[in-house]
Short mmCIF file of C-alpha atoms in Angstrom, two decimals:
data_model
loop_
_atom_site.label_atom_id
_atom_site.label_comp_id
_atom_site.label_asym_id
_atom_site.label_seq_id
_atom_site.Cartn_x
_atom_site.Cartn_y
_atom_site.Cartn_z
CA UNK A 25 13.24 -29.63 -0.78
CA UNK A 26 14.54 -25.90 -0.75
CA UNK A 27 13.11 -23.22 -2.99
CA UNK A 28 16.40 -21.48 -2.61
CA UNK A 29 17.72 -23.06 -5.55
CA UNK A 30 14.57 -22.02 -7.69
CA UNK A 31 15.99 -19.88 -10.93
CA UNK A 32 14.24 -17.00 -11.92
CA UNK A 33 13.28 -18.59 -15.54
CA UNK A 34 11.69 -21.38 -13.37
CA UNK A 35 9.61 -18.25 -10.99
CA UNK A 36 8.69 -16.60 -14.58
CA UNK A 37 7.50 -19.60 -16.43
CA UNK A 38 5.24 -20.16 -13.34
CA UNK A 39 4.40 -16.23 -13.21
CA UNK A 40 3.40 -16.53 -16.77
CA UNK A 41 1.36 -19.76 -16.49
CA UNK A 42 -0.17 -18.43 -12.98
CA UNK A 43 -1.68 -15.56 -14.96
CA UNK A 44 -2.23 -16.76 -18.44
CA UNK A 45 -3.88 -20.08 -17.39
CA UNK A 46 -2.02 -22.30 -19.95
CA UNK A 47 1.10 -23.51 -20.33
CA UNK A 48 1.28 -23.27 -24.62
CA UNK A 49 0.33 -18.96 -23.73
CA UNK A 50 3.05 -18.98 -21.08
CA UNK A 51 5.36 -20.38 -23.15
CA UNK A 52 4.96 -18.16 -26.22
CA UNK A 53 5.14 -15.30 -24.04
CA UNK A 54 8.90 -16.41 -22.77
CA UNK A 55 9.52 -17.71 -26.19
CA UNK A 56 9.73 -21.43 -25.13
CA UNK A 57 7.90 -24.59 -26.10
CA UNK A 58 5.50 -25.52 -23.68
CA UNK A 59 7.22 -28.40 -22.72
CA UNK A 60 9.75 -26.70 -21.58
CA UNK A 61 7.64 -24.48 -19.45
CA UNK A 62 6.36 -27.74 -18.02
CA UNK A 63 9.51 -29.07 -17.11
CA UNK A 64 10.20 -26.18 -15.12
CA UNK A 65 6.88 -26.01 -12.99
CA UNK A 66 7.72 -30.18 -12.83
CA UNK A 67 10.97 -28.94 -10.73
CA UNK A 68 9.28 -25.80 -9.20
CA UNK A 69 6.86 -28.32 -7.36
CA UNK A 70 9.67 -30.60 -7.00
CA UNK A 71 11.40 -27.88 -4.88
CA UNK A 72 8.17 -26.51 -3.33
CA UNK A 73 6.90 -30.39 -2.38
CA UNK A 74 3.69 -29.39 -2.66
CA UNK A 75 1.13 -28.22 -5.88
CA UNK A 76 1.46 -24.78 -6.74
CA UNK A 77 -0.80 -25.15 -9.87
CA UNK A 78 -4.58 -26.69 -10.40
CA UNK A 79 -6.44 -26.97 -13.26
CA UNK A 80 -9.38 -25.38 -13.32
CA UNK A 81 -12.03 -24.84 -16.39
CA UNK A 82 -10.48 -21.94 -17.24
CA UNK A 83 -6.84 -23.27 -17.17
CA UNK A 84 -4.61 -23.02 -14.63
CA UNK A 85 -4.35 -21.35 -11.54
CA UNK A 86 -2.76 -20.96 -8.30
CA UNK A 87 -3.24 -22.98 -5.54
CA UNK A 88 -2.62 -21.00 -1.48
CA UNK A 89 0.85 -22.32 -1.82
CA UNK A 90 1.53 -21.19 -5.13
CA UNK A 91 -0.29 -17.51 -4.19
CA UNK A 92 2.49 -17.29 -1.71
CA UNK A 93 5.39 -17.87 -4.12
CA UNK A 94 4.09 -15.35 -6.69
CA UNK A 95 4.09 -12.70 -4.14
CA UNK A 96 7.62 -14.08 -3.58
CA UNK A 97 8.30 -13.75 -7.20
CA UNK A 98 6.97 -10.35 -7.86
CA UNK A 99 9.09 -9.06 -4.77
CA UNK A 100 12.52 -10.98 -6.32
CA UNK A 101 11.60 -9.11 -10.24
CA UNK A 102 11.19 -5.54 -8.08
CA UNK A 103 14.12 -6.32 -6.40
CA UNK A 104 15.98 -6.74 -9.43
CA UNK A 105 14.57 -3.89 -11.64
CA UNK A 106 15.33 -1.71 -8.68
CA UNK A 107 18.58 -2.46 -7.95
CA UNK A 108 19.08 -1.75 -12.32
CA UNK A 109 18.01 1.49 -12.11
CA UNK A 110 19.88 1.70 -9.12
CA UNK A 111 23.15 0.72 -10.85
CA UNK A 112 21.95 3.35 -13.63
CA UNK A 113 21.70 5.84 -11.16
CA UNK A 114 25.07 5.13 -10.05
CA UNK A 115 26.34 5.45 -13.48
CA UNK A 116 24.86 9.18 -13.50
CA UNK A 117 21.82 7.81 -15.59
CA UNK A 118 18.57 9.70 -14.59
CA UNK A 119 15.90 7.01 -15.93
CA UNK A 120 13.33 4.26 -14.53
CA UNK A 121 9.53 3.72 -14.72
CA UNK A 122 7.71 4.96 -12.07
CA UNK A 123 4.60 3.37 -11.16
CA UNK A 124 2.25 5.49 -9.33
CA UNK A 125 -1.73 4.81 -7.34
CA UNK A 126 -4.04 7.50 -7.94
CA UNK A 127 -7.36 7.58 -6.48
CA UNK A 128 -9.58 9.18 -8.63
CA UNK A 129 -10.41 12.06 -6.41
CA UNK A 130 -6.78 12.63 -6.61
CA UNK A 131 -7.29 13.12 -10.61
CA UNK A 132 -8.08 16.59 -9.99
CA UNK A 133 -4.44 17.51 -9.08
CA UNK A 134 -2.30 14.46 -9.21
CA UNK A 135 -1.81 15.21 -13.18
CA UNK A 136 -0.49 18.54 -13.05
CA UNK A 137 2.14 17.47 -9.86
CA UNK A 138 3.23 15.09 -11.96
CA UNK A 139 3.87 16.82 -15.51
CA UNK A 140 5.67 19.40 -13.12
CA UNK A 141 7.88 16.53 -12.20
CA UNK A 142 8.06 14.98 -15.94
CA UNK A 143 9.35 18.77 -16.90
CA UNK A 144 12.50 18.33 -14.72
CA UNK A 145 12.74 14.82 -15.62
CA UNK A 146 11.64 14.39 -18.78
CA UNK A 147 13.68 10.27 -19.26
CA UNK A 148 11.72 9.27 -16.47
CA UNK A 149 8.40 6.93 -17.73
CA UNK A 150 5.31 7.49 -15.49
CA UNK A 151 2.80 4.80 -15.55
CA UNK A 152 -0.69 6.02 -13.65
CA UNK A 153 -2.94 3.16 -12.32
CA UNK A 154 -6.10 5.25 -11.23
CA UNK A 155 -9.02 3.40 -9.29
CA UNK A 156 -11.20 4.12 -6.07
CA UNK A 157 -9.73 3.89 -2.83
CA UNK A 158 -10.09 -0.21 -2.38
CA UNK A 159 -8.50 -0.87 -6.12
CA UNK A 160 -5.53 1.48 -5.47
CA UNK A 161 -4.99 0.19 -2.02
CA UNK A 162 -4.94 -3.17 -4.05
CA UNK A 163 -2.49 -2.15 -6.22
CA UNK A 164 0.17 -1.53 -3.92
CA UNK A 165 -0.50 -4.45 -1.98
CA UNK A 166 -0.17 -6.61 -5.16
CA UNK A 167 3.60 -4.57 -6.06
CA UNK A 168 1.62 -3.32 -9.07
CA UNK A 169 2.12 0.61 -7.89
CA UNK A 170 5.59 1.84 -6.36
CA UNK A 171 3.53 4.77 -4.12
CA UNK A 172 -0.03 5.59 -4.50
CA UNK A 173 -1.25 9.10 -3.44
CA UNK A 174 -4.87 8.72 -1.87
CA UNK A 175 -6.77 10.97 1.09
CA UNK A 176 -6.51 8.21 4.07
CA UNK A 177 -3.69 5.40 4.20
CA UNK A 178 -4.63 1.81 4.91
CA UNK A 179 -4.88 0.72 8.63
CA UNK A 180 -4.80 -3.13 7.87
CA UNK A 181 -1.19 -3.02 6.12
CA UNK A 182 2.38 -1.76 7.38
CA UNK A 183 3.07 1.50 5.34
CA UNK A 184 4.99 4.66 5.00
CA UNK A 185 3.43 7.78 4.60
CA UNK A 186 4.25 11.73 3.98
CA UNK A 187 1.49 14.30 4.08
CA UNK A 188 1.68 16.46 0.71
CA UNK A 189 -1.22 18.72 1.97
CA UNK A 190 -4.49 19.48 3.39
CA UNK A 191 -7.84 18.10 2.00
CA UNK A 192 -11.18 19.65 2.78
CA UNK A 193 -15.00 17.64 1.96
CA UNK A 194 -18.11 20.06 1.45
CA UNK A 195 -21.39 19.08 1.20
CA UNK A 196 -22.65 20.19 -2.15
CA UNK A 197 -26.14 21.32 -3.54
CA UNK A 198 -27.56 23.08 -6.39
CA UNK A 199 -27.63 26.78 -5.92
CA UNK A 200 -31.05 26.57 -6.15
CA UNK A 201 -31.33 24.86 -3.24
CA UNK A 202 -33.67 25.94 -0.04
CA UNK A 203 -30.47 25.31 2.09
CA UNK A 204 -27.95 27.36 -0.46
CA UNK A 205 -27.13 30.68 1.29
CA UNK A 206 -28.02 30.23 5.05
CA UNK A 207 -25.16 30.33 6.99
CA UNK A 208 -24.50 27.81 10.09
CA UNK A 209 -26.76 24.74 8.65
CA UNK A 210 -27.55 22.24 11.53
CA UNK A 211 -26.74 18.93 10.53
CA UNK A 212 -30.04 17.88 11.52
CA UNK A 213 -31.64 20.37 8.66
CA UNK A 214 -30.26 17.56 6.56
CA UNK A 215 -32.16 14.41 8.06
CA UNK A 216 -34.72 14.59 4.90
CA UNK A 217 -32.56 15.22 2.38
CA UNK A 218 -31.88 12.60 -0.16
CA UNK A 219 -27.48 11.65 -0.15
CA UNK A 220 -25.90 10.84 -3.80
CA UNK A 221 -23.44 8.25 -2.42
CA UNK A 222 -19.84 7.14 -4.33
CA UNK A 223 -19.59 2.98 -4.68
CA UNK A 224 -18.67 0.60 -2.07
CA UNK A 225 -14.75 1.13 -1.19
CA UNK A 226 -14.89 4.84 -2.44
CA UNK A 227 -13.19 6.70 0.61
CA UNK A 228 -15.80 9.21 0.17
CA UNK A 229 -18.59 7.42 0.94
CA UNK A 230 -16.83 5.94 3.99
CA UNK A 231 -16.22 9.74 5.44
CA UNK A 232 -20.03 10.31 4.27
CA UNK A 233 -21.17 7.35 6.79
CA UNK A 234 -19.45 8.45 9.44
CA UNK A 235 -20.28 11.86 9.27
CA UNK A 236 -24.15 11.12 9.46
CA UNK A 237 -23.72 8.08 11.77
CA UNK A 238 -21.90 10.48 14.50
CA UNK A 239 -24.79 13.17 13.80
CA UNK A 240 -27.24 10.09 14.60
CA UNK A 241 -29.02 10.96 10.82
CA UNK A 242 -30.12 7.73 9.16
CA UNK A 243 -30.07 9.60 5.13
CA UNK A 244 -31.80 8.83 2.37
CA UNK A 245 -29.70 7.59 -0.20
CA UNK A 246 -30.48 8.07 -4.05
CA UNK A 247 -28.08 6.15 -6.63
CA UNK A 248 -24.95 5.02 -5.87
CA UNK A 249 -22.58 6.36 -8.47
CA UNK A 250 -18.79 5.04 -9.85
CA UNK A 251 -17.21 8.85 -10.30
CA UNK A 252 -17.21 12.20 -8.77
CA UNK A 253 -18.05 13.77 -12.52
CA UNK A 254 -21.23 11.70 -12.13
CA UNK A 255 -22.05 13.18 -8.45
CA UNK A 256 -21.57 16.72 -9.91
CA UNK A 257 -23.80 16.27 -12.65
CA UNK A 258 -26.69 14.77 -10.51
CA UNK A 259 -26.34 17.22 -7.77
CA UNK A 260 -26.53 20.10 -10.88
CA UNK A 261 -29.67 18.13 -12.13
CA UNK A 262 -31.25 18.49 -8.36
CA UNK A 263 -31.26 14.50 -7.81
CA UNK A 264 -29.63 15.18 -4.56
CA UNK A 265 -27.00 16.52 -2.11
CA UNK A 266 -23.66 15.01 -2.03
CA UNK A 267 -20.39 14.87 0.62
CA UNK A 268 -17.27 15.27 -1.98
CA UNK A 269 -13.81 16.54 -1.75
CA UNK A 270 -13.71 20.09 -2.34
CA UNK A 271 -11.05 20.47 -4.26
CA UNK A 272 -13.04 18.12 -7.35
CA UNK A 273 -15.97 21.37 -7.23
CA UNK A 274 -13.83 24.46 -7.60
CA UNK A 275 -14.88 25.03 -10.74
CA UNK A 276 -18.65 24.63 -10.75
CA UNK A 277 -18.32 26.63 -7.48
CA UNK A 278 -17.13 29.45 -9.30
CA UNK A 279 -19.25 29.01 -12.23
CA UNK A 280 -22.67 29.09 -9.70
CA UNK A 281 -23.56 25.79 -11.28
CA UNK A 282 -22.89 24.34 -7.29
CA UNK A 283 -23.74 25.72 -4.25
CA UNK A 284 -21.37 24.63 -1.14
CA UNK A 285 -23.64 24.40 1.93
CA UNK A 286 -22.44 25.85 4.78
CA UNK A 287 -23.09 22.97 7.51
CA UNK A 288 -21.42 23.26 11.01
CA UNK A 289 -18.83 21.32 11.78
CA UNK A 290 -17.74 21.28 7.74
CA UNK A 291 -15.66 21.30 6.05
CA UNK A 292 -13.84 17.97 7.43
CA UNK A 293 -10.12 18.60 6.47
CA UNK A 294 -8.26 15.63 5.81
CA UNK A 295 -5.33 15.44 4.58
CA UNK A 296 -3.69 13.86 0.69
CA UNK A 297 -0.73 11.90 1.53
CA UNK A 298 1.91 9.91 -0.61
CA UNK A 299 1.73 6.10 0.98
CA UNK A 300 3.61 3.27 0.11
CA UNK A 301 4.39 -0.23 1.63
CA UNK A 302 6.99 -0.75 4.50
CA UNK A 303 8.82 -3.29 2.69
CA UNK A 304 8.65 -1.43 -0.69
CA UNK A 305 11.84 -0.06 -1.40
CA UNK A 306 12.14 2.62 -4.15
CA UNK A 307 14.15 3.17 -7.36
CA UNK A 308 15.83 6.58 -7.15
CA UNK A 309 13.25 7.71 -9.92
CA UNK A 310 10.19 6.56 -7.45
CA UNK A 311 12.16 8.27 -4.05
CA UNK A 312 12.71 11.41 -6.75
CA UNK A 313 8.79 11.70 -7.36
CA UNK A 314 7.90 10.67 -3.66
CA UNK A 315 10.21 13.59 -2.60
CA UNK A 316 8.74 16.32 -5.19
CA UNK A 317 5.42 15.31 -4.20
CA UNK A 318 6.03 15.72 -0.47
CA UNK A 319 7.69 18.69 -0.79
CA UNK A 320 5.55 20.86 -3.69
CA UNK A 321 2.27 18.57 -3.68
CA UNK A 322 0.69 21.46 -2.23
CA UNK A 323 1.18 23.83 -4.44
CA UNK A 324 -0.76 21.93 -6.74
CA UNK A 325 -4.07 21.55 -4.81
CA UNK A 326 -7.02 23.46 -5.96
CA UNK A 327 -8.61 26.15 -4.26
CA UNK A 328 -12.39 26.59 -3.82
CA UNK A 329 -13.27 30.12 -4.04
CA UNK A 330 -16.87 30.36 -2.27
CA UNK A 331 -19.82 32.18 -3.35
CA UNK A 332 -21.07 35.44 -1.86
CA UNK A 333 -23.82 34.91 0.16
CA UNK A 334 -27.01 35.62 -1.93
CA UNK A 335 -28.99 38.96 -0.55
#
């Protein structure tokens, strides 16, 4: 058996049944009977030797063996839209879809970069898949994002990566605060105080632990929370204090409505970067934005203008 002669109507009928669960939805989605859809996961198999489906109560899905052919497939349809809208390109046709990861810190300049980018190339479709640090990492691992622009790139996966700029975290308190205004804030000062944490995969919270577990500080942590709008608003309403990427605060900085504690040792600059997988090879509408974003990224970060120090 060889899955070399596999045909891509054969890899889509499977795609379709993989993810819809039934054969009858697959087929209706390719526009063929769902017999027809069966014969082709008959010879899919056939070529495979092994099962790539099981039933399960929920319909269909795949089994290890067919998990490794639909990564197969998804690489083989990328490989063909890519080389289309490389032919396009060739035929002095500036179009494509760009698919683009955003974490959702990134939401606070991400937007703007890329409007500045739609402006110049304004037949260019931008599709935004914006989740936490673990769901956009996902993304691109699955082939569902072309690039993803996020604060620290994956260690566990061969990528590519480009620095677009720098990328400070502040601790943050109400102004209020007993702690707003004093200047060179031990990190021990903040053994007692109660930490409003992002959820489990947030890169946040993963700077946040290591911060206080290389201070030796144990914190108290109040509710874990899915957004940094959410974080804000607690740390406003005095629930807490809160690690979080300055450049999501500028604005209630400069509005008073948050204090940024001045702790030694902060802020912890990382950097934003542009990251993408080894083997991912873009359209010349993804290299475009990847290139823009490398090269003016920065210019789109926000700054954090810090309070005088209260008399």
């Amino acid at each position: 058996m060889n899955l070399h002669h596999a045909t891509i109507r054969q890899l889509r009928g499977f795609e379709a049944t993989a993810r819809t669960g039934s054969v009858t939805a697959a087929g209706r989605e390719l526009g063929l009977t769902p017999s027809a859809v069966s014969l082709q996961l008959k010879q899919l198999e056939e070529l495979a030797g092994m099962p790539l489906l099981e039933r399960g109560a929920e319909g269909f899905r795949p089994t290890d063996a067919g998990r490794e052919l639909l990564h197969a497939a998804a690489l083989i349809e990328l490989a063909i839209a890519d080389c289309d809208e490389r032919l396009d390109a060739m035929r002095g046709i500036e179009r494509g879809t760009v698919r683009v990861g955003v974490v959702s810190t990134a939401k606070y300049f991400a937007p703007q970069a890329l409007a500045a980018f739609l402006k110049k190339h304004p037949t260019v479709e931008m599709q935004l898949i914006v989740g936490n640090r673990g769901e956009t990492i996902g993304a691109m691992a699955d082939l569902q994002a072309d690039f993803a622009v996020m604060g620290r790139p994956p260690r566990d996966i061969e990528v590519e990566q480009t620095i677009i700029g720098p990328h400070p975290h502040v601790i943050i308190a109400p102004p209020d605060h007993p702690l707003a205004g004093r200047r060179a804030i031990a990190m021990a000062a903040l053994a007692a105080e109660t930490f409003l944490v992002r959820e489990s995969g947030s890169g946040t919270r993963l700077l946040m632990e290591r911060l206080l577990e290389t201070a030796g500080i144990t914190p108290r942590k109040g509710a874990e929370m899915g957004s940094n709008e959410t974080i804000k608003q607690a740390v406003i309403a005095g629930l807490g204090i809160a690690l979080i990427s300055a450049h999501t605060v500028s604005t209630e900085v400069a509005d008073r409505r948050l204090a940024v504690l001045d702790v030694v040792g902060l802020p912890i600059i990382r950097q934003w970067y542009v990251v993408r997988l080894a083997e991912k090879r873009l359209s010349p509408a993804a290299q475009a934005l990847w290139d823009f974003l490398a090269g003016s990224g920065a210019g789109f970060l926000p700054h954090l203008e810090m309070p005088a120090t209260p008399q």
